[in-house]
Each structure stands twice: as C-alpha cells, then as structure tokens.
Amino acid sequence: MSTSIQRYTERERMNHWVIAILFFLAGLSGLAFFHPSMYWLTNLFGGGAWTRILHPFLGVLMFMSFFGLMTKLWHHNKITDADKKWLAAVSENLTGHEEGLQDVGRYNGGQKVLFWVTVVCTFLLLVTGVMFWQPWFADSFPIGLRRIAAPLHALSAAVLILGTIVHIYAAIWIKGSIRAMSRGTVSAAWARKHHPAWYREMTRNS
Ligand code: HEM
C-alpha cells in the first residue's frame, strides 16, 4: 500500500469548501445583474430584489472566508527561483514533461501566480463593491469614484471566474489532487512527481 502525506488540515479543507460554495453563490447572484440575458439566475435566490440584497452579503462572507485561508497559506506561495524556472518552462510543465525541469516545492509557479491573482481580485471585489453598495455605503463615495469602481468590480469578477475555471480544471486534470482537499492527504508518488522538494521536506525525518 502506498503511503499518504498530509497536505491540508480539516480546518483548511472546511475553509476551502466554504469559499467554493460562497464563490458559486456570490458569482451566480452577481452574473444575474451583469447582463439581462442572465437575469433568470435571480430565480435561484428568490427573485430580483432578494438577489440584489443577498449578493453583497455573500460577497463579504466569501471575502472573509478567503481571508482566513489566505492568512494560513500565503507564506507557502512566495515566488522563488524554482517558480521562475517553472513559469519559464510553462509549456513543458503543462504538457506533463515536468520531471527534472525544476525542484518544485509545496506549490508550483502556476499555482502561486493563481493564488496571488485570486488575492488581488478578492480584495478589489470587496473594495469596489463597498463603493457602490446601496443604501449603506455608496453615498459616502463621490460619483466619479463609483463610476470607476463598477467596471473594475466586473473586471475583477471576470478574472476571478476565469482563474477559478483554470483552478478547477487543473485540480481534476492532475490525477490525485482532489483527495488533497477531500481527505486532506496525497499519495507519496503524487508528491514525488509534482512537488519533489516538498516531498523531501515532508519525509526528511521518516
Ligand atoms: C469546485 C471548485 C473547486 C475545486 C474542485 C477545488 C479544488 C482544489 C484542490 C484539489 C486544491 C489542492 C491543490 C494542491 O494542494 O495542490 C485546492 C487548493 C486551493 N483552492 Fe480550490 N477548488 C475549488 C474552488 C476554489 C475557489 C472558488 C477558490 C477561491 C476563490 C479556491 C482557492 C484555493 C486555494 C487558495 C487553494 C490553495 C492553493 C494555494 O495556496 O496556492 N478554490 N483547490
């Protein structure tokens, strides 16, 4: 039987799945107002008025839960020289010829870039969203600022949605990754192949 290596604690996994649920709820309720062709999505939230009320609260809850995971994982996502090599050889890495190319730690360069893109988008969504949140805060901001905030909010959401599609695709595509976030463990073979430096670090004293 192959050995397992712990990758996420129970708390981190709960935190991650709460983010994922809130991401879908905030995303779908936001898309409902992005274009009239998507207004039918308001049916999922009890109609237009309820969707409008709930969307910002779902967004704030998503920000808070993401902030929790971010504070636990940011130090694992610092960009190193190995990550720069990973990014320089991105096409080899994405076509599965990564072995021997670079010494990948707990996360690879692509995962780290995606992590920071998610951080920037999540913060931008919060700040810009608060600026035109009627009736609570919007009146405190000049109209010129609100006019910049609205398209920036939509842009950050679009980047976050695209980034998350890549994230989900990679999680499914790289066999053995999903169990890291469901059971909390990965196989030793998975760790050795995809994250050799992290594998050595985790097995040094065993
Ligand atoms: C159905 C949706 C999702 C699936 C299937 C999924 C799957 C996964 C998996 C398998 C991992 C572990 C990857 C690894 O350890 O190498 C992971 C990590 C992570 N996920 Fe998700 N995820 C989903 C949604 C989201 C969303 C919506 C966000 C945030 C907006 C998110 C943020 C993260 C973060 C921050 C990590 C840690 C990676 C890092 O720190 O670089 N995930 N996810």
mmCIF file of N, CA and C in Angstrom, residues 59 62-64 66-68 70-71 74 115-131 152-153 156 160:
data_model
loop_
_atom_site.group_PDB
_atom_site.id
_atom_site.type_symbol
_atom_site.label_atom_id
_atom_site.label_comp_id
_atom_site.label_asym_id
_atom_site.label_seq_id
_atom_site.Cartn_x
_atom_site.Cartn_y
_atom_site.Cartn_z
ATOM 1 N N GLY A 59 -20.856 38.175 -0.987
ATOM 2 C CA GLY A 59 -19.511 38.617 -1.369
ATOM 3 C C GLY A 59 -18.642 38.882 -0.146
ATOM 4 N N MET A 62 -17.705 35.653 1.420
ATOM 5 C CA MET A 62 -16.675 34.976 0.629
ATOM 6 C C MET A 62 -15.313 35.602 0.901
ATOM 7 N N PHE A 63 -15.295 36.947 0.954
ATOM 8 C CA PHE A 63 -14.025 37.627 1.239
ATOM 9 C C PHE A 63 -13.475 37.176 2.596
ATOM 10 N N MET A 64 -14.367 37.143 3.616
ATOM 11 C CA MET A 64 -13.907 36.794 4.965
ATOM 12 C C MET A 64 -13.363 35.356 5.016
ATOM 13 N N PHE A 66 -12.197 33.640 2.445
ATOM 14 C CA PHE A 66 -10.954 33.578 1.674
ATOM 15 C C PHE A 66 -9.795 34.174 2.483
ATOM 16 N N PHE A 67 -10.080 35.261 3.191
ATOM 17 C CA PHE A 67 -9.044 35.914 4.002
ATOM 18 C C PHE A 67 -8.477 34.921 5.028
ATOM 19 N N GLY A 68 -9.367 34.109 5.604
ATOM 20 C CA GLY A 68 -8.941 33.093 6.587
ATOM 21 C C GLY A 68 -7.945 32.115 5.981
ATOM 22 N N MET A 70 -6.245 32.515 3.173
ATOM 23 C CA MET A 70 -5.086 33.262 2.665
ATOM 24 C C MET A 70 -4.036 33.464 3.764
ATOM 25 N N THR A 71 -4.490 33.826 4.971
ATOM 26 C CA THR A 71 -3.519 34.075 6.041
ATOM 27 C C THR A 71 -2.768 32.777 6.421
ATOM 28 N N TRP A 74 -0.427 32.029 2.650
ATOM 29 C CA TRP A 74 0.340 32.974 1.835
ATOM 30 C C TRP A 74 1.844 32.692 1.871
ATOM 31 N N PHE A 115 -2.751 31.948 -7.077
ATOM 32 C CA PHE A 115 -3.059 32.331 -5.694
ATOM 33 C C PHE A 115 -3.058 33.855 -5.559
ATOM 34 N N TRP A 116 -2.005 34.511 -6.102
ATOM 35 C CA TRP A 116 -1.908 35.971 -5.946
ATOM 36 C C TRP A 116 -2.925 36.705 -6.811
ATOM 37 N N VAL A 117 -3.264 36.118 -7.974
ATOM 38 C CA VAL A 117 -4.328 36.712 -8.800
ATOM 39 C C VAL A 117 -5.646 36.669 -8.002
ATOM 40 N N THR A 118 -5.885 35.535 -7.328
ATOM 41 C CA THR A 118 -7.111 35.392 -6.519
ATOM 42 C C THR A 118 -7.120 36.408 -5.370
ATOM 43 N N VAL A 119 -5.962 36.593 -4.735
ATOM 44 C CA VAL A 119 -5.872 37.562 -3.628
ATOM 45 C C VAL A 119 -6.225 38.965 -4.143
ATOM 46 N N VAL A 120 -5.588 39.377 -5.245
ATOM 47 C CA VAL A 120 -5.813 40.730 -5.777
ATOM 48 C C VAL A 120 -7.285 40.911 -6.168
ATOM 49 N N CYS A 121 -7.843 39.922 -6.884
ATOM 50 C CA CYS A 121 -9.235 40.032 -7.337
ATOM 51 C C CYS A 121 -10.199 40.087 -6.152
ATOM 52 N N THR A 122 -9.965 39.258 -5.135
ATOM 53 C CA THR A 122 -10.875 39.201 -3.988
ATOM 54 C C THR A 122 -10.871 40.532 -3.223
ATOM 55 N N PHE A 123 -9.668 41.118 -3.057
ATOM 56 C CA PHE A 123 -9.583 42.417 -2.378
ATOM 57 C C PHE A 123 -10.253 43.504 -3.217
ATOM 58 N N LEU A 124 -9.979 43.495 -4.547
ATOM 59 C CA LEU A 124 -10.582 44.504 -5.429
ATOM 60 C C LEU A 124 -12.106 44.400 -5.417
ATOM 61 N N LEU A 125 -12.614 43.157 -5.427
ATOM 62 C CA LEU A 125 -14.072 42.964 -5.410
ATOM 63 C C LEU A 125 -14.674 43.573 -4.147
ATOM 64 N N LEU A 126 -14.007 43.359 -3.009
ATOM 65 C CA LEU A 126 -14.533 43.900 -1.748
ATOM 66 C C LEU A 126 -14.527 45.432 -1.774
ATOM 67 N N VAL A 127 -13.364 46.008 -2.097
ATOM 68 C CA VAL A 127 -13.210 47.468 -2.034
ATOM 69 C C VAL A 127 -14.163 48.156 -3.026
ATOM 70 N N THR A 128 -14.180 47.671 -4.273
ATOM 71 C CA THR A 128 -15.034 48.321 -5.285
ATOM 72 C C THR A 128 -16.511 48.072 -4.984
ATOM 73 N N GLY A 129 -16.837 46.871 -4.485
ATOM 74 C CA GLY A 129 -18.236 46.542 -4.185
ATOM 75 C C GLY A 129 -18.798 47.446 -3.091
ATOM 76 N N VAL A 130 -18.001 47.682 -2.055
ATOM 77 C CA VAL A 130 -18.450 48.549 -0.951
ATOM 78 C C VAL A 130 -18.735 49.957 -1.482
ATOM 79 N N MET A 131 -17.946 50.396 -2.471
ATOM 80 C CA MET A 131 -18.081 51.767 -3.004
ATOM 81 C C MET A 131 -19.430 52.024 -3.662
ATOM 82 N N LEU A 152 -14.533 48.119 -12.618
ATOM 83 C CA LEU A 152 -13.407 47.405 -12.010
ATOM 84 C C LEU A 152 -13.909 46.175 -11.241
ATOM 85 N N HIS A 153 -15.091 46.321 -10.642
ATOM 86 C CA HIS A 153 -15.722 45.207 -9.920
ATOM 87 C C HIS A 153 -16.023 44.071 -10.910
ATOM 88 N N SER A 156 -12.706 42.452 -12.126
ATOM 89 C CA SER A 156 -12.106 41.567 -11.115
ATOM 90 C C SER A 156 -12.891 40.263 -11.034
ATOM 91 N N LEU A 160 -11.448 36.568 -11.767
ATOM 92 C CA LEU A 160 -11.556 35.545 -10.715
ATOM 93 C C LEU A 160 -12.296 34.307 -11.234
#
